[in-house]
Amino acid sequence: MTVDWWTPVLAFLGGGGGAWLSYRAARRDTVARQEGERHDLTQREGQGRREEWGRRFTAALDDIASDEFRRRELGRTVLVHLSGSELATAEERELADVVLERGALLEDDGDVLPTPPEGILVDDLRVEEDDGDIRKRR
Amino acid sequence: MTEHVIKVSRDQIQSAKWLIELRGGEDKVSPLIRKIANAKRPAAEQSSEFEAS
């Protein structure tokens, strides 16, 4: 008699436990899948941002080589701004640094200002902006 | 002591200024770059004097 009473109870508990375990497993799978999808989305977004950053960086470098002063100046502005981004690698920051340093030392005729100019102390130099009047002097 | 004059273009000046901005201060660049960034336009009378001579 006692055995007859416990059999359905044990069956019920067994069924309930099995269902609970199935639910837990299914839920774990769902959470893992959602996390995987979120990770993929984040990764795709990161790649997209990085690609867009790369396009802008390349465009800024192109602008610096433009014939128009205004465009060159905008190129330098964008280059410095992009170099401060978390998306920039150390190598790209160094490239921006080299481009600007070279741009500061490179004269219109392609010569590079020596550092310091032959045997002259930098303190003894007066640096002036070259304008039309000065060009007449040369 | 003789003062030596170096003439630089606006592009050189702007590049030097942006380099200072990129590196985060004038103390992070060479003295020559600092001088280029702070280059002044020559005084008008200086230019006239030269053309007259």
PDB file of C-alpha atoms in Angstrom:
ATOM      1  CA  MET A   1       0.000   0.000   0.000  1.00  0.00           C
ATOM      2  CA  THR A   2       2.784   2.386   1.016  1.00  0.00           C
ATOM      3  CA  VAL A   3       4.707   1.546  -2.190  1.00  0.00           C
ATOM      4  CA  ASP A   4       1.651   2.305  -4.308  1.00  0.00           C
ATOM      5  CA  TRP A   5       1.416   5.772  -2.764  1.00  0.00           C
ATOM      6  CA  TRP A   6       5.107   6.650  -3.254  1.00  0.00           C
ATOM      7  CA  THR A   7       5.316   5.528  -6.877  1.00  0.00           C
ATOM      8  CA  PRO A   8       3.305   8.426  -8.387  1.00  0.00           C
ATOM      9  CA  VAL A   9       4.989  10.900  -6.035  1.00  0.00           C
ATOM     10  CA  LEU A  10       8.439   9.725  -7.141  1.00  0.00           C
ATOM     11  CA  ALA A  11       7.320   9.765 -10.776  1.00  0.00           C
ATOM     12  CA  PHE A  12       6.042  13.301 -10.322  1.00  0.00           C
ATOM     13  CA  LEU A  13       9.264  14.453  -8.672  1.00  0.00           C
ATOM     14  CA  GLY A  14      11.349  12.717 -11.336  1.00  0.00           C
ATOM     15  CA  GLY A  15       9.344  14.334 -14.105  1.00  0.00           C
ATOM     16  CA  GLY A  16       9.491  17.717 -12.434  1.00  0.00           C
ATOM     17  CA  GLY A  17      13.240  17.447 -11.879  1.00  0.00           C
ATOM     18  CA  GLY A  18      13.812  16.400 -15.468  1.00  0.00           C
ATOM     19  CA  ALA A  19      11.725  19.277 -16.774  1.00  0.00           C
ATOM     20  CA  TRP A  20      13.585  21.705 -14.535  1.00  0.00           C
ATOM     21  CA  LEU A  21      16.948  20.424 -15.742  1.00  0.00           C
ATOM     22  CA  SER A  22      15.776  20.674 -19.369  1.00  0.00           C
ATOM     23  CA  TYR A  23      14.606  24.245 -18.748  1.00  0.00           C
ATOM     24  CA  ARG A  24      17.957  25.174 -17.179  1.00  0.00           C
ATOM     25  CA  ALA A  25      19.889  23.658 -20.105  1.00  0.00           C
ATOM     26  CA  ALA A  26      17.700  25.412 -22.680  1.00  0.00           C
ATOM     27  CA  ARG A  27      18.026  28.712 -20.835  1.00  0.00           C
ATOM     28  CA  ARG A  28      21.811  28.343 -20.634  1.00  0.00           C
ATOM     29  CA  ASP A  29      21.930  27.705 -24.395  1.00  0.00           C
ATOM     30  CA  THR A  30      19.754  30.748 -25.089  1.00  0.00           C
ATOM     31  CA  VAL A  31      21.911  33.014 -22.908  1.00  0.00           C
ATOM     32  CA  ALA A  32      25.106  31.680 -24.528  1.00  0.00           C
ATOM     33  CA  ARG A  33      23.641  32.234 -28.020  1.00  0.00           C
ATOM     34  CA  GLN A  34      22.535  35.782 -27.135  1.00  0.00           C
ATOM     35  CA  GLU A  35      25.975  36.586 -25.731  1.00  0.00           C
ATOM     36  CA  GLY A  36      27.575  35.196 -28.871  1.00  0.00           C
ATOM     37  CA  GLU A  37      25.331  37.328 -31.089  1.00  0.00           C
ATOM     38  CA  ARG A  38      26.054  40.401 -28.956  1.00  0.00           C
ATOM     39  CA  HIS A  39      29.787  39.713 -29.207  1.00  0.00           C
ATOM     40  CA  ASP A  40      29.550  39.317 -33.015  1.00  0.00           C
ATOM     41  CA  LEU A  41      27.592  42.561 -33.293  1.00  0.00           C
ATOM     42  CA  THR A  42      30.132  44.424 -31.128  1.00  0.00           C
ATOM     43  CA  GLN A  43      32.961  42.979 -33.185  1.00  0.00           C
ATOM     44  CA  ARG A  44      31.274  43.991 -36.470  1.00  0.00           C
ATOM     45  CA  GLU A  45      30.612  47.497 -35.130  1.00  0.00           C
ATOM     46  CA  GLY A  46      34.263  47.748 -34.027  1.00  0.00           C
ATOM     47  CA  GLN A  47      35.473  46.663 -37.459  1.00  0.00           C
ATOM     48  CA  GLY A  48      33.133  49.140 -39.129  1.00  0.00           C
ATOM     49  CA  ARG A  49      34.342  52.019 -36.953  1.00  0.00           C
ATOM     50  CA  ARG A  50      37.959  51.039 -37.585  1.00  0.00           C
ATOM     51  CA  GLU A  51      37.416  50.881 -41.366  1.00  0.00           C
ATOM     52  CA  GLU A  52      35.720  54.293 -41.346  1.00  0.00           C
ATOM     53  CA  TRP A  53      38.585  55.677 -39.244  1.00  0.00           C
ATOM     54  CA  GLY A  54      41.091  54.268 -41.764  1.00  0.00           C
ATOM     55  CA  ARG A  55      39.261  55.893 -44.684  1.00  0.00           C
ATOM     56  CA  ARG A  56      39.279  59.274 -42.943  1.00  0.00           C
ATOM     57  CA  PHE A  57      42.954  58.946 -42.012  1.00  0.00           C
ATOM     58  CA  THR A  58      43.867  58.158 -45.624  1.00  0.00           C
ATOM     59  CA  ALA A  59      41.732  61.076 -46.866  1.00  0.00           C
ATOM     60  CA  ALA A  60      43.470  63.417 -44.381  1.00  0.00           C
ATOM     61  CA  LEU A  61      46.882  62.328 -45.689  1.00  0.00           C
ATOM     62  CA  ASP A  62      45.674  62.926 -49.263  1.00  0.00           C
ATOM     63  CA  ASP A  63      44.419  66.398 -48.303  1.00  0.00           C
ATOM     64  CA  ILE A  64      47.828  67.326 -46.862  1.00  0.00           C
ATOM     65  CA  ALA A  65      49.291  66.765 -50.332  1.00  0.00           C
ATOM     66  CA  SER A  66      46.671  69.044 -51.957  1.00  0.00           C
ATOM     67  CA  ASP A  67      47.556  72.167 -53.950  1.00  0.00           C
ATOM     68  CA  GLU A  68      45.148  74.298 -51.900  1.00  0.00           C
ATOM     69  CA  PHE A  69      46.321  75.704 -48.561  1.00  0.00           C
ATOM     70  CA  ARG A  70      42.821  75.543 -47.056  1.00  0.00           C
ATOM     71  CA  ARG A  71      42.507  71.852 -47.885  1.00  0.00           C
ATOM     72  CA  ARG A  72      45.985  71.086 -46.566  1.00  0.00           C
ATOM     73  CA  GLU A  73      45.145  72.826 -43.305  1.00  0.00           C
ATOM     74  CA  LEU A  74      41.894  70.880 -42.961  1.00  0.00           C
ATOM     75  CA  GLY A  75      43.853  67.681 -43.658  1.00  0.00           C
ATOM     76  CA  ARG A  76      46.257  68.502 -40.818  1.00  0.00           C
ATOM     77  CA  THR A  77      43.319  69.267 -38.510  1.00  0.00           C
ATOM     78  CA  VAL A  78      41.644  65.928 -39.257  1.00  0.00           C
ATOM     79  CA  LEU A  79      44.960  64.052 -39.005  1.00  0.00           C
ATOM     80  CA  VAL A  80      45.661  65.357 -35.500  1.00  0.00           C
ATOM     81  CA  HIS A  81      42.059  64.786 -34.416  1.00  0.00           C
ATOM     82  CA  LEU A  82      42.053  61.188 -35.690  1.00  0.00           C
ATOM     83  CA  SER A  83      45.431  60.466 -34.117  1.00  0.00           C
ATOM     84  CA  GLY A  84      43.906  61.193 -30.708  1.00  0.00           C
ATOM     85  CA  SER A  85      41.225  58.554 -31.230  1.00  0.00           C
ATOM     86  CA  GLU A  86      41.310  55.249 -29.360  1.00  0.00           C
ATOM     87  CA  LEU A  87      41.104  53.576 -32.773  1.00  0.00           C
ATOM     88  CA  ALA A  88      44.562  54.864 -33.773  1.00  0.00           C
ATOM     89  CA  THR A  89      47.457  52.441 -33.382  1.00  0.00           C
ATOM     90  CA  ALA A  90      50.891  53.527 -32.157  1.00  0.00           C
ATOM     91  CA  GLU A  91      52.198  53.106 -35.697  1.00  0.00           C
ATOM     92  CA  GLU A  92      49.554  55.432 -37.143  1.00  0.00           C
ATOM     93  CA  ARG A  93      50.190  58.051 -34.449  1.00  0.00           C
ATOM     94  CA  GLU A  94      53.874  57.900 -35.315  1.00  0.00           C
ATOM     95  CA  LEU A  95      53.048  58.298 -39.010  1.00  0.00           C
ATOM     96  CA  ALA A  96      51.010  61.434 -38.271  1.00  0.00           C
ATOM     97  CA  ASP A  97      53.867  62.731 -36.114  1.00  0.00           C
ATOM     98  CA  VAL A  98      56.441  62.135 -38.867  1.00  0.00           C
ATOM     99  CA  VAL A  99      54.220  63.750 -41.542  1.00  0.00           C
ATOM    100  CA  LEU A 100      53.769  66.906 -39.452  1.00  0.00           C
ATOM    101  CA  GLU A 101      57.418  67.117 -38.388  1.00  0.00           C
ATOM    102  CA  ARG A 102      58.537  66.690 -41.975  1.00  0.00           C
ATOM    103  CA  GLY A 103      55.967  69.260 -43.080  1.00  0.00           C
ATOM    104  CA  ALA A 104      57.406  71.749 -40.591  1.00  0.00           C
ATOM    105  CA  LEU A 105      60.994  71.237 -41.743  1.00  0.00           C
ATOM    106  CA  LEU A 106      60.429  70.772 -45.477  1.00  0.00           C
ATOM    107  CA  GLU A 107      60.875  73.938 -47.512  1.00  0.00           C
ATOM    108  CA  ASP A 108      58.907  74.735 -50.673  1.00  0.00           C
ATOM    109  CA  ASP A 109      61.862  73.795 -52.871  1.00  0.00           C
ATOM    110  CA  GLY A 110      62.105  70.347 -51.231  1.00  0.00           C
ATOM    111  CA  ASP A 111      65.115  71.115 -49.022  1.00  0.00           C
ATOM    112  CA  VAL A 112      64.901  70.150 -45.377  1.00  0.00           C
ATOM    113  CA  LEU A 113      65.875  72.666 -42.713  1.00  0.00           C
ATOM    114  CA  PRO A 114      68.911  71.260 -40.914  1.00  0.00           C
ATOM    115  CA  THR A 115      68.577  70.737 -37.166  1.00  0.00           C
ATOM    116  CA  PRO A 116      70.240  72.970 -36.069  1.00  0.00           C
ATOM    117  CA  PRO A 117      71.411  74.818 -39.204  1.00  0.00           C
ATOM    118  CA  GLU A 118      75.122  74.418 -39.834  1.00  0.00           C
ATOM    119  CA  GLY A 119      77.004  75.527 -36.750  1.00  0.00           C
ATOM    120  CA  ILE A 120      74.375  78.035 -35.694  1.00  0.00           C
ATOM    121  CA  LEU A 121      72.703  77.949 -32.320  1.00  0.00           C
ATOM    122  CA  VAL A 122      68.933  77.771 -32.506  1.00  0.00           C
ATOM    123  CA  ASP A 123      68.773  80.702 -30.068  1.00  0.00           C
ATOM    124  CA  ASP A 124      70.557  82.863 -32.655  1.00  0.00           C
ATOM    125  CA  LEU A 125      67.936  82.178 -35.299  1.00  0.00           C
ATOM    126  CA  ARG A 126      65.097  84.494 -36.197  1.00  0.00           C
ATOM    127  CA  VAL A 127      62.349  82.604 -37.994  1.00  0.00           C
ATOM    128  CA  GLU A 128      60.061  84.677 -40.191  1.00  0.00           C
ATOM    129  CA  GLU A 129      57.077  83.808 -42.286  1.00  0.00           C
ATOM    130  CA  ASP A 130      57.916  83.923 -45.957  1.00  0.00           C
ATOM    131  CA  ASP A 131      55.551  86.163 -47.884  1.00  0.00           C
ATOM    132  CA  GLY A 132      55.554  87.763 -51.321  1.00  0.00           C
ATOM    133  CA  ASP A 133      57.893  90.589 -50.260  1.00  0.00           C
ATOM    134  CA  ILE A 134      60.450  88.186 -48.896  1.00  0.00           C
ATOM    135  CA  ARG A 135      60.370  86.112 -52.059  1.00  0.00           C
ATOM    136  CA  LYS A 136      61.448  89.268 -53.991  1.00  0.00           C
ATOM    137  CA  ARG A 137      64.539  89.422 -51.780  1.00  0.00           C
ATOM    138  CA  ARG A 138      65.737  85.956 -52.802  1.00  0.00           C
TER     139      ARG A 138
ATOM    140  CA  MET B   1      76.390  88.567 -32.559  1.00  0.00           C
ATOM    141  CA  THR B   2      74.945  88.072 -36.044  1.00  0.00           C
ATOM    142  CA  GLU B   3      71.279  87.150 -36.170  1.00  0.00           C
ATOM    143  CA  HIS B   4      70.452  84.560 -38.772  1.00  0.00           C
ATOM    144  CA  VAL B   5      67.094  84.720 -40.468  1.00  0.00           C
ATOM    145  CA  ILE B   6      65.263  81.668 -41.723  1.00  0.00           C
ATOM    146  CA  LYS B   7      62.178  82.112 -43.857  1.00  0.00           C
ATOM    147  CA  VAL B   8      59.456  79.515 -43.603  1.00  0.00           C
ATOM    148  CA  SER B   9      56.170  79.016 -45.406  1.00  0.00           C
ATOM    149  CA  ARG B  10      52.719  79.098 -43.806  1.00  0.00           C
ATOM    150  CA  ASP B  11      52.533  75.341 -44.313  1.00  0.00           C
ATOM    151  CA  GLN B  12      55.684  74.869 -42.264  1.00  0.00           C
ATOM    152  CA  ILE B  13      54.309  77.090 -39.505  1.00  0.00           C
ATOM    153  CA  GLN B  14      50.960  75.274 -39.435  1.00  0.00           C
ATOM    154  CA  SER B  15      52.627  71.854 -39.490  1.00  0.00           C
ATOM    155  CA  ALA B  16      54.794  72.887 -36.538  1.00  0.00           C
ATOM    156  CA  LYS B  17      51.728  74.151 -34.636  1.00  0.00           C
ATOM    157  CA  TRP B  18      49.802  70.934 -35.263  1.00  0.00           C
ATOM    158  CA  LEU B  19      52.832  68.852 -34.274  1.00  0.00           C
ATOM    159  CA  ILE B  20      52.915  70.677 -30.943  1.00  0.00           C
ATOM    160  CA  GLU B  21      49.183  69.997 -30.569  1.00  0.00           C
ATOM    161  CA  LEU B  22      49.675  66.314 -31.409  1.00  0.00           C
ATOM    162  CA  ARG B  23      52.545  65.861 -28.946  1.00  0.00           C
ATOM    163  CA  GLY B  24      50.785  67.800 -26.231  1.00  0.00           C
ATOM    164  CA  GLY B  25      52.935  70.876 -25.689  1.00  0.00           C
ATOM    165  CA  GLU B  26      55.823  73.037 -26.877  1.00  0.00           C
ATOM    166  CA  ASP B  27      58.189  71.262 -24.486  1.00  0.00           C
ATOM    167  CA  LYS B  28      57.704  68.027 -26.462  1.00  0.00           C
ATOM    168  CA  VAL B  29      59.214  69.375 -29.709  1.00  0.00           C
ATOM    169  CA  SER B  30      62.693  70.524 -30.735  1.00  0.00           C
ATOM    170  CA  PRO B  31      63.651  74.204 -30.264  1.00  0.00           C
ATOM    171  CA  LEU B  32      63.686  74.663 -34.060  1.00  0.00           C
ATOM    172  CA  ILE B  33      60.106  73.371 -34.423  1.00  0.00           C
ATOM    173  CA  ARG B  34      59.117  75.714 -31.570  1.00  0.00           C
ATOM    174  CA  LYS B  35      60.697  78.665 -33.408  1.00  0.00           C
ATOM    175  CA  ILE B  36      58.954  77.714 -36.672  1.00  0.00           C
ATOM    176  CA  ALA B  37      55.578  77.489 -34.904  1.00  0.00           C
ATOM    177  CA  ASN B  38      56.104  80.965 -33.469  1.00  0.00           C
ATOM    178  CA  ALA B  39      57.424  82.555 -36.673  1.00  0.00           C
ATOM    179  CA  LYS B  40      56.252  86.097 -37.166  1.00  0.00           C
ATOM    180  CA  ARG B  41      55.494  87.994 -40.330  1.00  0.00           C
ATOM    181  CA  PRO B  42      58.272  90.466 -41.086  1.00  0.00           C
ATOM    182  CA  ALA B  43      57.449  94.097 -40.360  1.00  0.00           C
ATOM    183  CA  ALA B  44      56.124  95.991 -43.410  1.00  0.00           C
ATOM    184  CA  GLU B  45      58.750  98.736 -43.179  1.00  0.00           C
ATOM    185  CA  GLN B  46      61.539  96.133 -43.232  1.00  0.00           C
ATOM    186  CA  SER B  47      60.267  94.830 -46.558  1.00  0.00           C
ATOM    187  CA  SER B  48      59.926  98.342 -47.998  1.00  0.00           C
ATOM    188  CA  GLU B  49      63.419  99.244 -46.861  1.00  0.00           C
ATOM    189  CA  PHE B  50      64.787  96.211 -48.594  1.00  0.00           C
ATOM    190  CA  GLU B  51      62.966  96.891 -51.828  1.00  0.00           C
ATOM    191  CA  ALA B  52      64.225 100.506 -51.761  1.00  0.00           C
ATOM    192  CA  SER B  53      67.846  99.419 -51.313  1.00  0.00           C
TER     193      SER B  53
END
